[in-house]
mmCIF file of C-alpha atoms in Angstrom:
data_model
loop_
_atom_site.group_PDB
_atom_site.id
_atom_site.type_symbol
_atom_site.label_atom_id
_atom_site.label_comp_id
_atom_site.label_asym_id
_atom_site.label_seq_id
_atom_site.Cartn_x
_atom_site.Cartn_y
_atom_site.Cartn_z
ATOM 1 C CA MET O 21 -48.289 -50.123 -237.088
ATOM 2 C CA ASP O 22 -52.065 -50.202 -236.602
ATOM 3 C CA MET O 23 -51.639 -52.493 -233.574
ATOM 4 C CA LEU O 24 -49.067 -50.099 -232.107
ATOM 5 C CA ILE O 25 -51.426 -47.151 -232.509
ATOM 6 C CA GLU O 26 -54.223 -49.178 -230.924
ATOM 7 C CA ILE O 27 -52.183 -50.095 -227.849
ATOM 8 C CA LEU O 28 -50.608 -46.657 -227.274
ATOM 9 C CA PRO O 29 -53.565 -45.295 -225.232
ATOM 10 C CA PHE O 30 -53.347 -48.368 -222.962
ATOM 11 C CA VAL O 31 -49.599 -47.888 -222.488
ATOM 12 C CA ALA O 32 -50.037 -44.173 -221.718
ATOM 13 C CA MET O 33 -52.825 -44.910 -219.243
ATOM 14 C CA MET O 34 -50.693 -47.491 -217.433
ATOM 15 C CA LEU O 35 -47.683 -45.163 -217.187
ATOM 16 C CA VAL O 36 -49.770 -42.295 -215.798
ATOM 17 C CA THR O 37 -51.366 -44.754 -213.368
ATOM 18 C CA GLY O 38 -47.905 -45.783 -212.208
ATOM 19 C CA VAL O 39 -46.818 -42.209 -211.536
ATOM 20 C CA VAL O 40 -49.994 -41.241 -209.657
ATOM 21 C CA GLY O 41 -50.160 -44.569 -207.826
ATOM 22 C CA GLY O 42 -46.519 -44.378 -206.764
ATOM 23 C CA ILE O 43 -46.772 -40.822 -205.448
ATOM 24 C CA LEU O 44 -49.937 -41.679 -203.516
ATOM 25 C CA ALA O 45 -48.286 -44.827 -202.175
ATOM 26 C CA GLY O 46 -45.501 -42.798 -200.621
ATOM 27 C CA LEU O 47 -47.770 -39.918 -199.645
ATOM 28 C CA LEU O 48 -50.553 -41.905 -197.992
ATOM 29 C CA GLY O 49 -49.090 -45.360 -197.357
ATOM 30 C CA VAL O 50 -51.824 -46.907 -199.515
ATOM 31 C CA GLY O 51 -49.724 -49.024 -201.876
ATOM 32 C CA GLY O 52 -51.162 -47.316 -204.954
ATOM 33 C CA GLY O 53 -53.937 -49.869 -205.430
ATOM 34 C CA ILE O 54 -56.631 -47.329 -204.690
ATOM 35 C CA VAL O 55 -55.631 -45.724 -208.019
ATOM 36 C CA ILE O 56 -54.486 -48.786 -209.957
ATOM 37 C CA VAL O 57 -57.673 -50.830 -209.493
ATOM 38 C CA PRO O 58 -60.239 -48.368 -210.904
ATOM 39 C CA VAL O 59 -57.934 -47.286 -213.761
ATOM 40 C CA LEU O 60 -57.137 -50.882 -214.743
ATOM 41 C CA ASP O 61 -60.801 -51.799 -214.522
ATOM 42 C CA THR O 62 -61.627 -48.964 -216.940
ATOM 43 C CA ALA O 63 -58.763 -49.796 -219.303
ATOM 44 C CA LEU O 64 -59.653 -53.496 -219.429
ATOM 45 C CA GLY O 65 -63.263 -52.607 -220.174
ATOM 46 C CA PHE O 66 -62.137 -50.363 -223.015
ATOM 47 C CA TYR O 67 -60.276 -53.294 -224.552
ATOM 48 C CA GLY O 68 -63.235 -55.655 -224.285
ATOM 49 C CA VAL O 69 -62.199 -57.898 -221.381
ATOM 50 C CA ASP O 70 -65.120 -59.925 -219.989
ATOM 51 C CA SER O 71 -66.844 -57.855 -217.282
ATOM 52 C CA ALA O 72 -67.240 -60.973 -215.136
ATOM 53 C CA ILE O 73 -63.485 -61.160 -214.508
ATOM 54 C CA ARG O 74 -62.402 -57.562 -215.195
ATOM 55 C CA MET O 75 -62.353 -56.538 -211.546
ATOM 56 C CA HIS O 76 -60.540 -59.743 -210.580
ATOM 57 C CA ILE O 77 -57.757 -58.936 -213.059
ATOM 58 C CA ALA O 78 -57.561 -55.315 -211.894
ATOM 59 C CA VAL O 79 -57.344 -56.357 -208.234
ATOM 60 C CA ALA O 80 -54.792 -59.114 -208.843
ATOM 61 C CA THR O 81 -52.548 -56.961 -211.055
ATOM 62 C CA SER O 82 -52.741 -54.150 -208.519
ATOM 63 C CA LEU O 83 -51.582 -56.467 -205.736
ATOM 64 C CA ALA O 84 -48.645 -57.642 -207.858
ATOM 65 C CA CYS O 85 -47.612 -54.018 -208.479
ATOM 66 C CA ILE O 86 -47.932 -53.234 -204.765
ATOM 67 C CA ILE O 87 -45.237 -55.785 -203.889
ATOM 68 C CA LEU O 88 -42.546 -53.558 -205.413
ATOM 69 C CA THR O 89 -44.251 -50.283 -204.491
ATOM 70 C CA SER O 90 -44.529 -51.240 -200.816
ATOM 71 C CA ILE O 91 -40.830 -52.062 -200.650
ATOM 72 C CA SER O 92 -39.914 -48.689 -202.156
ATOM 73 C CA SER O 93 -42.406 -46.721 -200.061
ATOM 74 C CA SER O 94 -41.626 -48.419 -196.741
ATOM 75 C CA ARG O 95 -37.873 -47.907 -197.230
ATOM 76 C CA ALA O 96 -38.491 -44.204 -197.764
ATOM 77 C CA HIS O 97 -40.644 -43.965 -194.624
ATOM 78 C CA HIS O 98 -38.172 -46.042 -192.604
ATOM 79 C CA ALA O 99 -35.491 -43.500 -193.469
ATOM 80 C CA LYS O 100 -37.731 -40.943 -191.723
ATOM 81 C CA GLY O 101 -38.148 -43.214 -188.685
ATOM 82 C CA ALA O 102 -41.867 -43.664 -189.389
ATOM 83 C CA VAL O 103 -42.206 -47.473 -189.493
ATOM 84 C CA ASP O 104 -43.310 -49.213 -186.267
ATOM 85 C CA PHE O 105 -41.587 -52.598 -186.447
ATOM 86 C CA ASN O 106 -42.946 -53.673 -183.064
ATOM 87 C CA LEU O 107 -46.459 -53.342 -184.450
ATOM 88 C CA ILE O 108 -45.429 -55.231 -187.599
ATOM 89 C CA LYS O 109 -44.305 -58.155 -185.407
ATOM 90 C CA VAL O 110 -47.748 -58.258 -183.761
ATOM 91 C CA TRP O 111 -49.882 -57.668 -186.866
ATOM 92 C CA GLY O 112 -47.729 -59.256 -189.564
ATOM 93 C CA PRO O 113 -48.763 -62.938 -189.368
ATOM 94 C CA ALA O 114 -52.460 -62.066 -189.034
ATOM 95 C CA VAL O 115 -52.346 -59.647 -191.991
ATOM 96 C CA PHE O 116 -50.618 -62.298 -194.116
ATOM 97 C CA ILE O 117 -53.234 -64.955 -193.311
ATOM 98 C CA GLY O 118 -56.120 -62.546 -193.799
ATOM 99 C CA SER O 119 -54.787 -61.495 -197.196
ATOM 100 C CA LEU O 120 -54.541 -65.079 -198.434
ATOM 101 C CA ILE O 121 -58.090 -65.827 -197.270
ATOM 102 C CA GLY O 122 -59.402 -62.662 -198.922
ATOM 103 C CA ALA O 123 -57.754 -63.428 -202.264
ATOM 104 C CA MET O 124 -59.137 -66.940 -202.387
ATOM 105 C CA ALA O 125 -62.620 -65.747 -201.369
ATOM 106 C CA ALA O 126 -62.577 -62.996 -204.011
ATOM 107 C CA SER O 127 -62.150 -65.541 -206.791
ATOM 108 C CA TYR O 128 -65.581 -66.969 -205.963
ATOM 109 C CA VAL O 129 -67.559 -63.713 -205.946
ATOM 110 C CA ASP O 130 -68.943 -61.663 -208.815
ATOM 111 C CA SER O 131 -66.958 -58.727 -210.220
ATOM 112 C CA GLN O 132 -69.738 -56.341 -209.200
ATOM 113 C CA VAL O 133 -69.496 -57.547 -205.616
ATOM 114 C CA LEU O 134 -65.805 -56.637 -205.581
ATOM 115 C CA SER O 135 -66.667 -53.190 -206.963
ATOM 116 C CA ALA O 136 -69.307 -52.704 -204.274
ATOM 117 C CA ILE O 137 -66.926 -53.746 -201.484
ATOM 118 C CA PHE O 138 -64.264 -51.413 -202.848
ATOM 119 C CA GLY O 139 -66.630 -48.447 -203.100
ATOM 120 C CA VAL O 140 -68.411 -48.797 -199.753
ATOM 121 C CA VAL O 141 -65.283 -49.409 -197.680
ATOM 122 C CA ALA O 142 -63.437 -46.546 -199.390
ATOM 123 C CA LEU O 143 -66.399 -44.189 -198.793
ATOM 124 C CA ILE O 144 -66.538 -44.976 -195.054
ATOM 125 C CA VAL O 145 -62.806 -44.455 -194.690
ATOM 126 C CA ALA O 146 -62.940 -41.223 -196.734
ATOM 127 C CA ILE O 147 -65.540 -39.668 -194.456
ATOM 128 C CA LYS O 148 -63.535 -40.559 -191.355
ATOM 129 C CA MET O 149 -60.273 -39.170 -192.699
ATOM 130 C CA ALA O 150 -61.621 -36.005 -194.353
ATOM 131 C CA LEU O 151 -63.610 -34.737 -191.370
ATOM 132 C CA PRO O 152 -61.844 -33.044 -188.428
ATOM 133 C CA LEU O 153 -62.116 -36.078 -186.157
ATOM 134 C CA ASP O 154 -58.469 -36.289 -185.145
ATOM 135 C CA ASN O 155 -59.259 -36.287 -181.436
ATOM 136 C CA ILE O 156 -61.646 -39.241 -181.671
ATOM 137 C CA ILE O 157 -59.993 -42.508 -180.652
ATOM 138 C CA ILE O 158 -61.341 -45.911 -179.672
ATOM 139 C CA SER O 159 -58.326 -46.975 -177.603
ATOM 140 C CA GLN O 160 -55.192 -45.447 -176.166
ATOM 141 C CA ASP O 161 -52.977 -47.943 -177.989
ATOM 142 C CA VAL O 162 -53.107 -50.866 -180.412
ATOM 143 C CA PRO O 163 -54.753 -53.840 -178.627
ATOM 144 C CA ARG O 164 -52.473 -56.676 -177.651
ATOM 145 C CA GLY O 165 -53.043 -60.213 -176.398
ATOM 146 C CA ILE O 166 -55.700 -62.644 -177.606
ATOM 147 C CA VAL O 167 -57.787 -60.026 -179.451
ATOM 148 C CA ALA O 168 -54.806 -58.547 -181.299
ATOM 149 C CA PRO O 169 -55.098 -60.666 -184.501
ATOM 150 C CA ALA O 170 -58.759 -59.812 -185.203
ATOM 151 C CA THR O 171 -58.189 -56.339 -186.676
ATOM 152 C CA PRO O 172 -55.217 -57.196 -188.936
ATOM 153 C CA VAL O 173 -56.977 -60.332 -190.258
ATOM 154 C CA VAL O 174 -59.946 -58.198 -191.362
ATOM 155 C CA ILE O 175 -57.641 -55.535 -192.827
ATOM 156 C CA GLY O 176 -55.662 -58.163 -194.733
ATOM 157 C CA GLY O 177 -58.772 -59.914 -196.029
ATOM 158 C CA LEU O 178 -60.630 -56.812 -197.205
ATOM 159 C CA SER O 179 -57.481 -55.254 -198.655
ATOM 160 C CA SER O 180 -56.642 -58.272 -200.810
ATOM 161 C CA MET O 181 -60.247 -58.413 -202.038
ATOM 162 C CA MET O 182 -59.998 -54.722 -202.985
ATOM 163 C CA GLY O 183 -56.501 -54.918 -204.499
ATOM 164 C CA ILE O 184 -55.078 -52.324 -202.138
ATOM 165 C CA GLY O 185 -51.978 -52.286 -199.969
ATOM 166 C CA GLY O 186 -53.766 -51.956 -196.670
ATOM 167 C CA GLY O 187 -53.077 -48.300 -195.969
ATOM 168 C CA THR O 188 -56.626 -47.417 -196.988
ATOM 169 C CA LEU O 189 -57.815 -49.387 -193.980
ATOM 170 C CA SER O 190 -54.843 -49.569 -191.628
ATOM 171 C CA VAL O 191 -54.105 -45.812 -191.622
ATOM 172 C CA PRO O 192 -57.552 -44.770 -190.277
ATOM 173 C CA VAL O 193 -57.699 -47.773 -187.936
ATOM 174 C CA LEU O 194 -54.289 -46.955 -186.476
ATOM 175 C CA THR O 195 -55.220 -43.299 -186.019
ATOM 176 C CA LEU O 196 -58.352 -44.421 -184.152
ATOM 177 C CA MET O 197 -55.959 -46.374 -181.914
ATOM 178 C CA ASN O 198 -54.098 -43.181 -181.027
ATOM 179 C CA GLN O 199 -51.183 -43.647 -183.444
ATOM 180 C CA PRO O 200 -49.694 -40.492 -185.055
ATOM 181 C CA ILE O 201 -50.721 -40.093 -188.697
ATOM 182 C CA HIS O 202 -47.175 -40.036 -190.082
ATOM 183 C CA ARG O 203 -46.257 -43.239 -188.211
ATOM 184 C CA ALA O 204 -49.523 -44.845 -189.292
ATOM 185 C CA VAL O 205 -48.781 -44.017 -192.935
ATOM 186 C CA GLY O 206 -45.205 -45.297 -192.727
ATOM 187 C CA THR O 207 -46.192 -48.543 -191.008
ATOM 188 C CA ALA O 208 -49.056 -49.059 -193.471
ATOM 189 C CA ALA O 209 -46.562 -48.999 -196.331
ATOM 190 C CA LEU O 210 -44.838 -52.094 -194.915
ATOM 191 C CA ILE O 211 -48.168 -53.757 -194.084
ATOM 192 C CA GLY O 212 -48.893 -53.445 -197.802
ATOM 193 C CA LEU O 213 -46.075 -55.888 -198.542
ATOM 194 C CA LEU O 214 -47.573 -58.459 -196.167
ATOM 195 C CA ILE O 215 -50.905 -58.111 -197.960
ATOM 196 C CA SER O 216 -49.706 -58.014 -201.563
ATOM 197 C CA ILE O 217 -47.519 -61.144 -201.562
ATOM 198 C CA PRO O 218 -50.097 -63.712 -200.358
ATOM 199 C CA GLY O 219 -52.868 -61.837 -202.172
ATOM 200 C CA THR O 220 -51.025 -62.060 -205.483
ATOM 201 C CA ILE O 221 -50.291 -65.751 -204.985
ATOM 202 C CA GLY O 222 -53.946 -66.426 -204.201
ATOM 203 C CA PHE O 223 -55.168 -64.688 -207.361
ATOM 204 C CA ILE O 224 -52.580 -66.450 -209.533
ATOM 205 C CA VAL O 225 -53.680 -69.859 -208.249
ATOM 206 C CA SER O 226 -57.429 -69.184 -208.383
ATOM 207 C CA GLY O 227 -57.360 -67.705 -211.889
ATOM 208 C CA TYR O 228 -54.740 -69.920 -213.493
ATOM 209 C CA SER O 229 -57.091 -72.002 -215.668
ATOM 210 C CA ASP O 230 -59.767 -69.385 -216.417
ATOM 211 C CA PRO O 231 -60.352 -69.494 -220.215
ATOM 212 C CA ARG O 232 -61.678 -65.892 -220.289
ATOM 213 C CA LEU O 233 -58.312 -64.348 -219.408
ATOM 214 C CA PRO O 234 -56.798 -61.861 -221.890
ATOM 215 C CA PRO O 235 -53.334 -62.398 -223.430
ATOM 216 C CA GLY O 236 -50.354 -61.840 -221.147
ATOM 217 C CA SER O 237 -52.064 -63.156 -218.023
ATOM 218 C CA PHE O 238 -50.584 -65.286 -215.241
ATOM 219 C CA GLY O 239 -53.621 -66.385 -213.314
ATOM 220 C CA TYR O 240 -55.604 -63.183 -212.765
ATOM 221 C CA VAL O 241 -52.415 -61.094 -212.853
ATOM 222 C CA ASN O 242 -51.985 -59.253 -216.157
ATOM 223 C CA LEU O 243 -48.249 -59.211 -216.825
ATOM 224 C CA ILE O 244 -48.496 -56.392 -219.383
ATOM 225 C CA GLY O 245 -50.123 -54.062 -216.862
ATOM 226 C CA PHE O 246 -47.654 -55.173 -214.196
ATOM 227 C CA ALA O 247 -44.636 -54.540 -216.453
ATOM 228 C CA LEU O 248 -45.850 -51.040 -217.362
ATOM 229 C CA ILE O 249 -47.049 -49.866 -213.937
ATOM 230 C CA SER O 250 -44.709 -51.356 -211.327
ATOM 231 C CA PRO O 251 -41.365 -49.766 -212.382
ATOM 232 C CA VAL O 252 -42.956 -46.318 -212.488
ATOM 233 C CA THR O 253 -44.608 -46.698 -209.080
ATOM 234 C CA VAL O 254 -41.292 -47.753 -207.534
ATOM 235 C CA TRP O 255 -39.660 -44.626 -208.972
ATOM 236 C CA ALA O 256 -42.480 -42.313 -207.803
ATOM 237 C CA ALA O 257 -43.127 -43.700 -204.286
ATOM 238 C CA PRO O 258 -40.156 -41.941 -202.591
ATOM 239 C CA ILE O 259 -41.389 -38.636 -204.045
ATOM 240 C CA GLY O 260 -44.727 -39.146 -202.312
ATOM 241 C CA ALA O 261 -43.033 -40.087 -199.030
ATOM 242 C CA LYS O 262 -40.980 -36.886 -199.140
ATOM 243 C CA ILE O 263 -44.140 -34.833 -199.705
ATOM 244 C CA ALA O 264 -45.914 -36.611 -196.837
ATOM 245 C CA HIS O 265 -43.316 -35.575 -194.295
ATOM 246 C CA SER O 266 -43.574 -31.950 -195.379
ATOM 247 C CA LEU O 267 -47.321 -31.785 -194.636
ATOM 248 C CA ASP O 268 -48.940 -31.357 -191.229
ATOM 249 C CA LYS O 269 -51.291 -33.925 -189.702
ATOM 250 C CA ARG O 270 -54.610 -32.317 -190.702
ATOM 251 C CA HIS O 271 -53.572 -31.560 -194.277
ATOM 252 C CA LEU O 272 -52.449 -35.163 -194.764
ATOM 253 C CA SER O 273 -55.684 -36.588 -193.341
ATOM 254 C CA THR O 274 -57.860 -34.247 -195.415
ATOM 255 C CA LEU O 275 -55.943 -35.059 -198.595
ATOM 256 C CA PHE O 276 -56.326 -38.770 -197.942
ATOM 257 C CA GLY O 277 -60.060 -38.478 -197.249
ATOM 258 C CA GLY O 278 -60.814 -36.243 -200.227
ATOM 259 C CA PHE O 279 -59.093 -38.525 -202.675
ATOM 260 C CA LEU O 280 -60.785 -41.638 -201.307
ATOM 261 C CA PHE O 281 -64.202 -39.973 -201.548
ATOM 262 C CA ILE O 282 -63.760 -39.380 -205.282
ATOM 263 C CA VAL O 283 -62.602 -42.937 -205.920
ATOM 264 C CA ALA O 284 -65.386 -44.439 -203.773
ATOM 265 C CA CYS O 285 -68.105 -42.523 -205.620
ATOM 266 C CA ARG O 286 -66.715 -43.688 -208.943
ATOM 267 C CA MET O 287 -66.729 -47.363 -207.921
ATOM 268 C CA ILE O 288 -70.231 -47.172 -206.423
ATOM 269 C CA TYR O 289 -71.467 -45.552 -209.634
ATOM 270 C CA ARG O 290 -69.871 -48.390 -211.623
ATOM 271 C CA THR O 291 -71.653 -50.979 -209.450
ATOM 272 C CA LEU O 292 -75.086 -49.340 -209.643
ATOM 273 C CA GLY O 293 -74.767 -48.683 -213.360
ATOM 274 C CA ALA O 294 -73.944 -52.269 -214.243
#
């Protein structure tokens, strides 16, 4: 009974994380990791998990959850005609490779470095999305040809290191390339699947023999967190997608930017306070 009472706060935190993460996944195309990572990091710290691997576990578990969330979210956006499959054909292989590289690289860096990367990248993206910069573009369309793989490789690599589905980076990048925000969000949801699968595999392999892992771990993926969060995010993602298509372009961008700003400040504070 005492053990049950002790674990109840963790269970409640994971379920709430799943609901919020799922709604944001559908709403913003972000895969939910932007919520899951900082909450898991906090929860694992509360239960005494070694700070040196805490962020690795949070990132890896987030990526595992995003596999199911991305499927649910992208299906909902596809029903609205908001997934660009031609772009997926161009970016898909590069995103996949970048994600695998990022996951393997993340296993060799300190937990605080992952926190810093998460916070700084999220802050830059938040400023871009929150400000009224909708008319600023860097190209009239997504680049093709020999330079096409560069952007998705970077997005895949950084996203897997941060434990996010890619929408945090691909949505603002696609809008800078003159893509409509709703289509960018819908396409980002599917990009999240191409990031989460190789990213999860990379973290499982790299963390498989780490003796500091808490119970219920498969590599750096915590199966308890995965089992509690992923079903709820799958249920909530279509709700977020429905909300997204009821909002106008500026409201959606501002909402995205405001939320990211809060999360970025929290992660930067965690890094500086360590």
